[in-house]
Amino acid sequence: MSKDTRPPSANIRKRPKKQLMVFSGRANPGLAQEVAAQLGTELVPTSAYDFANGEIYVRFEESVRGSDAFVIQSHTSPINENIMEHLLMVDALKRASTKRITVVMPFYGYARQDKKHRGREPISARLVADMFRTAGADRLICVDLHTDQIQGFFDGPVDHLMAIPVLSEYVARKYGDEHLAVVSPDAGRIKVAEQWSKRLGGAPLAFIHKTRDINRPNEMVANRVVGDVRGRVCVLVDDMIDTGGTITKAADALMADGAKDVVIAATHAILSEPAVERLQACSAREVIVTNTLPIPPEKEFEGLTTLSIAPLISAAVKEVFEDGSVTSLFGGRA
């Protein structure tokens, strides 16, 4: 058969137009709406509710066939319910013939259980990754994982975003004319503190030598400050504030060691009880966090500053959708 006599269907080489769709669970819809707005789109209408026995129902009100889906859900309290809702959203998209599913976790649930400290313990962070892969996720976007190794738990691409640009820009603008020191709450996060130091004009580093009882979670003893902080405004950096015990004891230890002032900067404001009371009572001048997790009005207090992580997430979503480079958002480091 000659080229001229071939049926029209044999010459079809049309590539379907890519379609970006953004979905949100019920955990942190405000952040998801910000992300969608910055992408120039709207959240896909979704029906979600709980049955009388606590089971969750999810359904999307528009066709998602062939779309590039980004499913945003913060794993906040009640964390198990929100993770389950996230999984059900992914499963619904897979069964509705979505072309690619990217799970956006501003906060990765169970990230602290990333290794076995003792025998007969689970590695829960790996289990969470396996569940999302089984549900149908093709890719993950996360913000400030508790440890970098969690990226290897998911069998697929993982974009690990860092909140340092958002937090450090604010600190530099507000406290840049002070004599600063960057302080890690423990030796394990000193590499993160080094990145902060570079962004704050080479501010000297220090860390808190601490001990922790593995049988008593969220409790630690700040033994001593390693480094010279005398007369400096100390920027105490961490990935999360849960009950506030670690970070507030570190702040008090810095003031006792001669620091001029302490500013706390953390990505994830979990703020479990009694975090608010501890933060209000400690010696920190300001507590700076992002909105990776929703902060209800009753947990807001004077001295708490919440910065939006939406510009960073939306930029990453755009790079993934356009097959660009997420690493470029961090100067080649991500």
mmCIF file of C-alpha atoms in Angstrom:
data_model
loop_
_atom_site.group_PDB
_atom_site.id
_atom_site.type_symbol
_atom_site.label_atom_id
_atom_site.label_comp_id
_atom_site.label_asym_id
_atom_site.label_seq_id
_atom_site.Cartn_x
_atom_site.Cartn_y
_atom_site.Cartn_z
ATOM 1 C CA MET A 1 0.000 0.000 0.000
ATOM 2 C CA SER A 2 1.452 3.373 -1.048
ATOM 3 C CA LYS A 3 1.756 6.314 1.343
ATOM 4 C CA ASP A 4 -1.022 8.165 -0.496
ATOM 5 C CA THR A 5 -3.503 5.294 -0.143
ATOM 6 C CA ARG A 6 -2.934 4.588 3.554
ATOM 7 C CA PRO A 7 -5.995 5.194 5.776
ATOM 8 C CA PRO A 8 -5.873 8.456 7.786
ATOM 9 C CA SER A 9 -5.676 6.548 11.093
ATOM 10 C CA ALA A 10 -2.297 5.122 10.137
ATOM 11 C CA ASN A 11 -0.768 8.619 10.046
ATOM 12 C CA ILE A 12 -1.932 9.749 13.484
ATOM 13 C CA ARG A 13 1.000 11.019 15.543
ATOM 14 C CA LYS A 14 -0.854 13.567 17.655
ATOM 15 C CA ARG A 15 0.431 14.070 21.179
ATOM 16 C CA PRO A 16 -2.296 14.739 23.754
ATOM 17 C CA LYS A 17 -2.223 18.134 25.429
ATOM 18 C CA LYS A 18 -0.897 18.009 29.000
ATOM 19 C CA GLN A 19 -3.405 18.977 31.664
ATOM 20 C CA LEU A 20 -2.400 19.972 35.205
ATOM 21 C CA MET A 21 -4.940 19.316 37.940
ATOM 22 C CA VAL A 22 -4.511 20.103 41.648
ATOM 23 C CA PHE A 23 -6.375 18.217 44.367
ATOM 24 C CA SER A 24 -6.581 18.776 48.099
ATOM 25 C CA GLY A 25 -7.619 16.750 51.090
ATOM 26 C CA ARG A 26 -9.333 18.266 54.107
ATOM 27 C CA ALA A 27 -6.222 18.613 56.287
ATOM 28 C CA ASN A 28 -4.815 21.922 55.018
ATOM 29 C CA PRO A 29 -7.039 23.333 52.242
ATOM 30 C CA GLY A 30 -5.766 26.874 52.739
ATOM 31 C CA LEU A 31 -2.253 25.926 51.647
ATOM 32 C CA ALA A 32 -3.569 23.927 48.692
ATOM 33 C CA GLN A 33 -5.672 26.884 47.543
ATOM 34 C CA GLU A 34 -2.600 29.134 47.698
ATOM 35 C CA VAL A 35 -0.619 26.654 45.598
ATOM 36 C CA ALA A 36 -3.391 26.343 43.009
ATOM 37 C CA ALA A 37 -3.784 30.129 42.783
ATOM 38 C CA GLN A 38 -0.074 30.626 42.156
ATOM 39 C CA LEU A 39 -0.257 28.008 39.403
ATOM 40 C CA GLY A 40 -3.124 29.909 37.799
ATOM 41 C CA THR A 41 -5.673 27.167 38.380
ATOM 42 C CA GLU A 42 -8.271 26.059 40.934
ATOM 43 C CA LEU A 43 -8.620 23.002 43.123
ATOM 44 C CA VAL A 44 -10.669 20.213 41.580
ATOM 45 C CA PRO A 45 -14.051 19.994 43.377
ATOM 46 C CA THR A 46 -13.985 17.003 45.709
ATOM 47 C CA SER A 47 -16.574 15.259 47.870
ATOM 48 C CA ALA A 48 -15.096 13.881 51.082
ATOM 49 C CA TYR A 49 -16.823 12.856 54.259
ATOM 50 C CA ASP A 50 -16.701 10.304 57.077
ATOM 51 C CA PHE A 51 -19.130 7.455 57.520
ATOM 52 C CA ALA A 52 -20.643 6.855 60.948
ATOM 53 C CA ASN A 53 -18.019 4.215 61.758
ATOM 54 C CA GLY A 54 -15.113 6.523 60.831
ATOM 55 C CA GLU A 55 -14.444 5.207 57.306
ATOM 56 C CA ILE A 56 -13.634 7.889 54.712
ATOM 57 C CA TYR A 57 -15.314 8.483 51.362
ATOM 58 C CA VAL A 58 -13.698 10.464 48.539
ATOM 59 C CA ARG A 59 -14.918 11.311 45.036
ATOM 60 C CA PHE A 60 -13.755 13.891 42.494
ATOM 61 C CA GLU A 61 -16.488 15.895 40.782
ATOM 62 C CA GLU A 62 -14.692 16.340 37.430
ATOM 63 C CA SER A 63 -13.140 13.983 34.896
ATOM 64 C CA VAL A 64 -9.428 13.444 35.571
ATOM 65 C CA ARG A 65 -8.667 11.111 32.672
ATOM 66 C CA GLY A 66 -5.215 11.681 31.185
ATOM 67 C CA SER A 67 -4.335 14.487 33.595
ATOM 68 C CA ASP A 68 -1.106 15.217 35.455
ATOM 69 C CA ALA A 69 -2.482 15.121 39.006
ATOM 70 C CA PHE A 70 -0.908 16.760 42.072
ATOM 71 C CA VAL A 71 -2.547 15.629 45.312
ATOM 72 C CA ILE A 72 -1.810 17.891 48.302
ATOM 73 C CA GLN A 73 -2.385 16.744 51.858
ATOM 74 C CA SER A 74 -0.583 17.693 55.075
ATOM 75 C CA HIS A 75 -0.280 14.805 57.504
ATOM 76 C CA THR A 76 -1.533 16.729 60.485
ATOM 77 C CA SER A 77 -3.597 15.633 63.484
ATOM 78 C CA PRO A 78 -5.557 13.379 63.353
ATOM 79 C CA ILE A 79 -2.618 12.025 61.408
ATOM 80 C CA ASN A 80 -3.844 8.495 60.718
ATOM 81 C CA GLU A 81 -7.134 9.730 59.273
ATOM 82 C CA ASN A 82 -5.399 12.287 57.078
ATOM 83 C CA ILE A 83 -2.908 9.760 55.722
ATOM 84 C CA MET A 84 -5.767 7.380 54.936
ATOM 85 C CA GLU A 85 -7.687 10.124 53.133
ATOM 86 C CA HIS A 86 -4.534 10.918 51.136
ATOM 87 C CA LEU A 87 -4.191 7.262 50.125
ATOM 88 C CA LEU A 88 -7.839 7.053 49.083
ATOM 89 C CA MET A 89 -7.462 10.150 46.901
ATOM 90 C CA VAL A 90 -4.500 8.559 45.129
ATOM 91 C CA ASP A 91 -6.401 5.299 44.636
ATOM 92 C CA ALA A 92 -9.404 7.163 43.216
ATOM 93 C CA LEU A 93 -7.174 8.968 40.726
ATOM 94 C CA LYS A 94 -5.464 5.764 39.642
ATOM 95 C CA ARG A 95 -8.816 4.089 39.009
ATOM 96 C CA ALA A 96 -10.030 7.147 37.061
ATOM 97 C CA SER A 97 -7.208 6.788 34.475
ATOM 98 C CA THR A 98 -5.016 9.707 35.559
ATOM 99 C CA LYS A 99 -1.826 9.800 33.502
ATOM 100 C CA ARG A 100 0.564 10.611 36.378
ATOM 101 C CA ILE A 101 -0.014 11.049 40.107
ATOM 102 C CA THR A 102 2.317 13.218 42.183
ATOM 103 C CA VAL A 103 1.733 13.100 45.917
ATOM 104 C CA VAL A 104 2.545 16.421 47.597
ATOM 105 C CA MET A 105 3.320 15.977 51.309
ATOM 106 C CA PRO A 106 4.186 19.312 52.900
ATOM 107 C CA PHE A 107 4.671 17.241 56.063
ATOM 108 C CA TYR A 108 5.530 13.530 55.770
ATOM 109 C CA GLY A 109 3.750 11.536 58.468
ATOM 110 C CA TYR A 110 5.772 9.060 60.551
ATOM 111 C CA ALA A 111 9.047 10.551 59.267
ATOM 112 C CA ARG A 112 10.680 10.305 62.694
ATOM 113 C CA GLN A 113 10.364 6.511 62.689
ATOM 114 C CA ASP A 114 12.955 6.110 59.931
ATOM 115 C CA LYS A 115 15.147 3.414 61.504
ATOM 116 C CA LYS A 116 15.135 0.803 64.239
ATOM 117 C CA HIS A 117 16.536 2.010 67.544
ATOM 118 C CA ARG A 118 15.824 -1.339 69.192
ATOM 119 C CA GLY A 119 14.648 -4.796 68.188
ATOM 120 C CA ARG A 120 11.014 -5.511 67.277
ATOM 121 C CA GLU A 121 10.301 -1.931 66.147
ATOM 122 C CA PRO A 122 8.765 -0.913 62.792
ATOM 123 C CA ILE A 123 10.342 1.400 60.248
ATOM 124 C CA SER A 124 7.136 3.351 59.820
ATOM 125 C CA ALA A 125 8.468 5.936 57.368
ATOM 126 C CA ARG A 126 9.228 3.127 54.916
ATOM 127 C CA LEU A 127 5.741 1.669 55.392
ATOM 128 C CA VAL A 128 4.143 5.026 54.539
ATOM 129 C CA ALA A 129 6.202 5.205 51.325
ATOM 130 C CA ASP A 130 5.199 1.653 50.384
ATOM 131 C CA MET A 131 1.516 2.405 50.948
ATOM 132 C CA PHE A 132 1.567 5.412 48.628
ATOM 133 C CA ARG A 133 3.408 3.441 45.956
ATOM 134 C CA THR A 134 0.843 0.644 46.222
ATOM 135 C CA ALA A 135 -2.024 3.143 46.068
ATOM 136 C CA GLY A 136 -0.711 4.397 42.731
ATOM 137 C CA ALA A 137 1.626 7.339 43.383
ATOM 138 C CA ASP A 138 4.261 7.889 40.704
ATOM 139 C CA ARG A 139 6.192 10.643 42.445
ATOM 140 C CA LEU A 140 6.522 12.388 45.816
ATOM 141 C CA ILE A 141 7.116 16.051 46.645
ATOM 142 C CA CYS A 142 8.057 16.587 50.308
ATOM 143 C CA VAL A 143 9.274 19.532 52.382
ATOM 144 C CA ASP A 144 12.157 19.155 54.856
ATOM 145 C CA LEU A 145 12.107 15.445 55.584
ATOM 146 C CA HIS A 146 13.302 14.489 59.050
ATOM 147 C CA THR A 147 16.241 12.660 57.446
ATOM 148 C CA ASP A 148 17.438 12.550 53.833
ATOM 149 C CA GLN A 149 17.430 8.753 53.766
ATOM 150 C CA ILE A 150 13.620 8.707 53.570
ATOM 151 C CA GLN A 151 13.960 9.659 49.895
ATOM 152 C CA GLY A 152 15.225 6.125 49.267
ATOM 153 C CA PHE A 153 12.174 4.521 50.858
ATOM 154 C CA PHE A 154 9.922 5.393 47.907
ATOM 155 C CA ASP A 155 10.369 3.376 44.720
ATOM 156 C CA GLY A 156 10.163 6.341 42.371
ATOM 157 C CA PRO A 157 11.258 9.979 42.051
ATOM 158 C CA VAL A 158 11.218 12.069 45.236
ATOM 159 C CA ASP A 159 11.602 15.845 45.166
ATOM 160 C CA HIS A 160 12.876 16.964 48.567
ATOM 161 C CA LEU A 161 12.134 20.663 48.954
ATOM 162 C CA MET A 162 13.901 22.765 51.566
ATOM 163 C CA ALA A 163 12.280 25.632 53.444
ATOM 164 C CA ILE A 164 15.637 27.312 54.100
ATOM 165 C CA PRO A 165 15.196 29.920 51.304
ATOM 166 C CA VAL A 166 11.825 31.002 52.749
ATOM 167 C CA LEU A 167 12.941 31.083 56.386
ATOM 168 C CA SER A 168 16.452 32.468 55.921
ATOM 169 C CA GLU A 169 15.269 35.320 53.672
ATOM 170 C CA TYR A 170 12.942 36.491 56.443
ATOM 171 C CA VAL A 171 15.642 36.151 59.126
ATOM 172 C CA ALA A 172 18.217 37.987 56.995
ATOM 173 C CA ARG A 173 15.794 40.816 56.304
ATOM 174 C CA LYS A 174 14.757 41.251 59.943
ATOM 175 C CA TYR A 175 17.943 40.384 61.835
ATOM 176 C CA GLY A 176 20.665 40.844 59.227
ATOM 177 C CA ASP A 177 22.200 43.855 60.997
ATOM 178 C CA GLU A 178 22.686 41.898 64.253
ATOM 179 C CA HIS A 179 25.681 39.798 65.261
ATOM 180 C CA LEU A 180 24.237 36.385 64.477
ATOM 181 C CA ALA A 181 25.100 32.788 65.298
ATOM 182 C CA VAL A 182 23.378 29.764 63.785
ATOM 183 C CA VAL A 183 22.650 27.022 66.289
ATOM 184 C CA SER A 184 21.631 23.424 65.684
ATOM 185 C CA PRO A 185 19.590 21.818 68.489
ATOM 186 C CA ASP A 186 21.763 18.703 68.171
ATOM 187 C CA ALA A 187 24.867 17.491 66.359
ATOM 188 C CA GLY A 188 22.798 15.572 63.801
ATOM 189 C CA ARG A 189 21.492 18.720 62.083
ATOM 190 C CA ILE A 190 24.790 20.563 61.846
ATOM 191 C CA LYS A 191 24.819 20.227 58.029
ATOM 192 C CA VAL A 192 21.525 22.101 57.861
ATOM 193 C CA ALA A 193 22.997 24.762 60.147
ATOM 194 C CA GLU A 194 25.938 25.101 57.739
ATOM 195 C CA GLN A 195 23.515 25.914 54.906
ATOM 196 C CA TRP A 196 21.886 28.528 57.124
ATOM 197 C CA SER A 197 25.300 30.012 57.900
ATOM 198 C CA LYS A 198 26.072 30.465 54.210
ATOM 199 C CA ARG A 199 22.774 32.265 53.663
ATOM 200 C CA LEU A 200 23.367 34.538 56.664
ATOM 201 C CA GLY A 201 26.736 35.854 55.582
ATOM 202 C CA GLY A 202 28.900 33.187 57.191
ATOM 203 C CA ALA A 203 27.496 33.480 60.721
ATOM 204 C CA PRO A 204 29.404 31.275 63.187
ATOM 205 C CA LEU A 205 27.997 27.866 64.095
ATOM 206 C CA ALA A 206 27.176 26.239 67.412
ATOM 207 C CA PHE A 207 25.168 23.229 68.528
ATOM 208 C CA ILE A 208 23.549 21.887 71.665
ATOM 209 C CA HIS A 209 25.031 18.743 73.134
ATOM 210 C CA LYS A 210 22.030 16.838 74.423
ATOM 211 C CA THR A 211 20.977 13.448 75.694
ATOM 212 C CA ARG A 212 17.625 11.769 75.093
ATOM 213 C CA ASP A 213 15.895 8.830 76.771
ATOM 214 C CA ILE A 214 14.591 6.539 73.988
ATOM 215 C CA ASN A 215 11.934 5.279 76.401
ATOM 216 C CA ARG A 216 10.512 8.801 76.862
ATOM 217 C CA PRO A 217 9.702 10.481 73.527
ATOM 218 C CA ASN A 218 9.797 14.283 73.190
ATOM 219 C CA GLU A 219 12.065 14.675 76.213
ATOM 220 C CA MET A 220 15.713 15.687 76.239
ATOM 221 C CA VAL A 221 18.360 17.275 78.419
ATOM 222 C CA ALA A 222 20.414 20.170 77.003
ATOM 223 C CA ASN A 223 23.790 19.436 78.535
ATOM 224 C CA ARG A 224 25.901 22.286 77.151
ATOM 225 C CA VAL A 225 26.418 24.668 74.242
ATOM 226 C CA VAL A 226 29.281 23.794 71.908
ATOM 227 C CA GLY A 227 30.478 27.017 70.266
ATOM 228 C CA ASP A 228 30.728 30.694 71.160
ATOM 229 C CA VAL A 229 27.332 32.402 71.316
ATOM 230 C CA ARG A 230 28.107 35.136 73.839
ATOM 231 C CA GLY A 231 26.592 38.486 72.878
ATOM 232 C CA ARG A 232 25.019 37.141 69.674
ATOM 233 C CA VAL A 233 21.473 36.740 68.430
ATOM 234 C CA CYS A 234 21.213 32.978 68.025
ATOM 235 C CA VAL A 235 19.114 31.574 65.192
ATOM 236 C CA LEU A 236 18.058 28.164 66.509
ATOM 237 C CA VAL A 237 17.061 26.021 63.517
ATOM 238 C CA ASP A 238 15.169 22.727 63.385
ATOM 239 C CA ASP A 239 12.855 20.808 61.075
ATOM 240 C CA MET A 240 9.871 20.611 63.422
ATOM 241 C CA ILE A 241 8.423 21.726 66.739
ATOM 242 C CA ASP A 242 6.273 19.017 68.288
ATOM 243 C CA THR A 243 5.803 19.398 72.050
ATOM 244 C CA GLY A 244 8.448 22.127 72.135
ATOM 245 C CA GLY A 245 10.548 20.430 74.815
ATOM 246 C CA THR A 246 13.772 20.143 72.787
ATOM 247 C CA ILE A 247 13.736 23.581 71.214
ATOM 248 C CA THR A 248 12.725 25.539 74.319
ATOM 249 C CA LYS A 249 15.366 23.865 76.507
ATOM 250 C CA ALA A 250 17.935 24.654 73.817
ATOM 251 C CA ALA A 251 16.825 28.310 73.763
ATOM 252 C CA ASP A 252 17.138 28.562 77.546
ATOM 253 C CA ALA A 253 20.583 26.927 77.427
ATOM 254 C CA LEU A 254 21.752 29.517 74.888
ATOM 255 C CA MET A 255 20.576 32.416 77.042
ATOM 256 C CA ALA A 256 22.267 30.871 80.061
ATOM 257 C CA ASP A 257 25.482 30.694 78.013
ATOM 258 C CA GLY A 258 25.458 34.436 77.332
ATOM 259 C CA ALA A 259 23.477 34.787 74.098
ATOM 260 C CA LYS A 260 21.996 38.230 73.509
ATOM 261 C CA ASP A 261 18.746 36.803 72.155
ATOM 262 C CA VAL A 262 17.295 33.669 70.550
ATOM 263 C CA VAL A 263 15.183 33.369 67.410
ATOM 264 C CA ILE A 264 13.650 29.946 66.684
ATOM 265 C CA ALA A 265 13.160 28.947 63.033
ATOM 266 C CA ALA A 266 11.466 25.654 62.146
ATOM 267 C CA THR A 267 9.652 24.314 59.106
ATOM 268 C CA HIS A 268 6.869 22.215 60.611
ATOM 269 C CA ALA A 269 4.754 23.591 63.458
ATOM 270 C CA ILE A 270 3.168 20.444 64.872
ATOM 271 C CA LEU A 271 2.570 22.188 68.214
ATOM 272 C CA SER A 272 1.293 19.257 70.233
ATOM 273 C CA GLU A 273 0.416 20.005 73.842
ATOM 274 C CA PRO A 274 2.057 21.658 75.749
ATOM 275 C CA ALA A 275 4.122 23.285 72.966
ATOM 276 C CA VAL A 276 2.349 26.661 72.954
ATOM 277 C CA GLU A 277 2.776 27.124 76.694
ATOM 278 C CA ARG A 278 6.424 26.136 76.523
ATOM 279 C CA LEU A 279 7.159 28.463 73.618
ATOM 280 C CA GLN A 280 5.440 31.376 75.311
ATOM 281 C CA ALA A 281 7.369 30.753 78.534
ATOM 282 C CA CYS A 282 10.815 30.259 76.985
ATOM 283 C CA SER A 283 13.369 32.990 76.358
ATOM 284 C CA ALA A 284 13.024 33.117 72.541
ATOM 285 C CA ARG A 285 12.246 36.541 71.035
ATOM 286 C CA GLU A 286 10.402 35.128 68.014
ATOM 287 C CA VAL A 287 9.288 31.741 66.709
ATOM 288 C CA ILE A 288 9.275 31.526 62.902
ATOM 289 C CA VAL A 289 7.527 28.623 61.149
ATOM 290 C CA THR A 290 5.907 27.827 57.793
ATOM 291 C CA ASN A 291 2.365 26.739 56.990
ATOM 292 C CA THR A 292 3.235 23.172 55.941
ATOM 293 C CA LEU A 293 0.840 22.283 58.763
ATOM 294 C CA PRO A 294 -2.301 24.278 59.616
ATOM 295 C CA ILE A 295 -2.089 26.319 62.808
ATOM 296 C CA PRO A 296 -5.531 26.766 64.390
ATOM 297 C CA PRO A 297 -6.333 30.138 65.995
ATOM 298 C CA GLU A 298 -6.131 28.711 69.520
ATOM 299 C CA LYS A 299 -2.475 27.781 68.934
ATOM 300 C CA GLU A 300 -1.397 31.194 67.668
ATOM 301 C CA PHE A 301 0.425 33.429 70.125
ATOM 302 C CA GLU A 302 2.344 36.674 70.287
ATOM 303 C CA GLY A 303 5.807 36.197 68.844
ATOM 304 C CA LEU A 304 4.751 33.457 66.400
ATOM 305 C CA THR A 305 5.376 34.279 62.727
ATOM 306 C CA THR A 306 4.014 31.973 60.018
ATOM 307 C CA LEU A 307 5.497 32.165 56.517
ATOM 308 C CA SER A 308 3.830 30.661 53.455
ATOM 309 C CA ILE A 309 5.512 27.683 51.804
ATOM 310 C CA ALA A 310 3.078 27.896 48.851
ATOM 311 C CA PRO A 311 5.474 29.759 46.485
ATOM 312 C CA LEU A 312 8.072 27.002 46.907
ATOM 313 C CA ILE A 313 5.601 24.149 46.409
ATOM 314 C CA SER A 314 3.949 25.792 43.408
ATOM 315 C CA ALA A 315 7.343 26.391 41.779
ATOM 316 C CA ALA A 316 8.232 22.717 42.278
ATOM 317 C CA VAL A 317 4.876 21.573 40.877
ATOM 318 C CA LYS A 318 5.412 23.747 37.807
ATOM 319 C CA GLU A 319 8.903 22.298 37.225
ATOM 320 C CA VAL A 320 7.605 18.734 37.537
ATOM 321 C CA PHE A 321 4.662 19.407 35.221
ATOM 322 C CA GLU A 322 6.905 21.024 32.593
ATOM 323 C CA ASP A 323 9.593 18.328 32.976
ATOM 324 C CA GLY A 324 12.003 20.935 34.285
ATOM 325 C CA SER A 325 14.513 20.878 37.135
ATOM 326 C CA VAL A 326 13.368 21.068 40.747
ATOM 327 C CA THR A 327 17.027 21.205 41.776
ATOM 328 C CA SER A 328 17.368 24.547 40.004
ATOM 329 C CA LEU A 329 15.104 26.091 42.669
ATOM 330 C CA PHE A 330 17.891 25.565 45.208
ATOM 331 C CA GLY A 331 20.887 26.559 43.118
ATOM 332 C CA GLY A 332 21.615 22.972 42.123
ATOM 333 C CA ARG A 333 21.303 21.601 45.659
ATOM 334 C CA ALA A 334 18.195 19.519 46.387
#
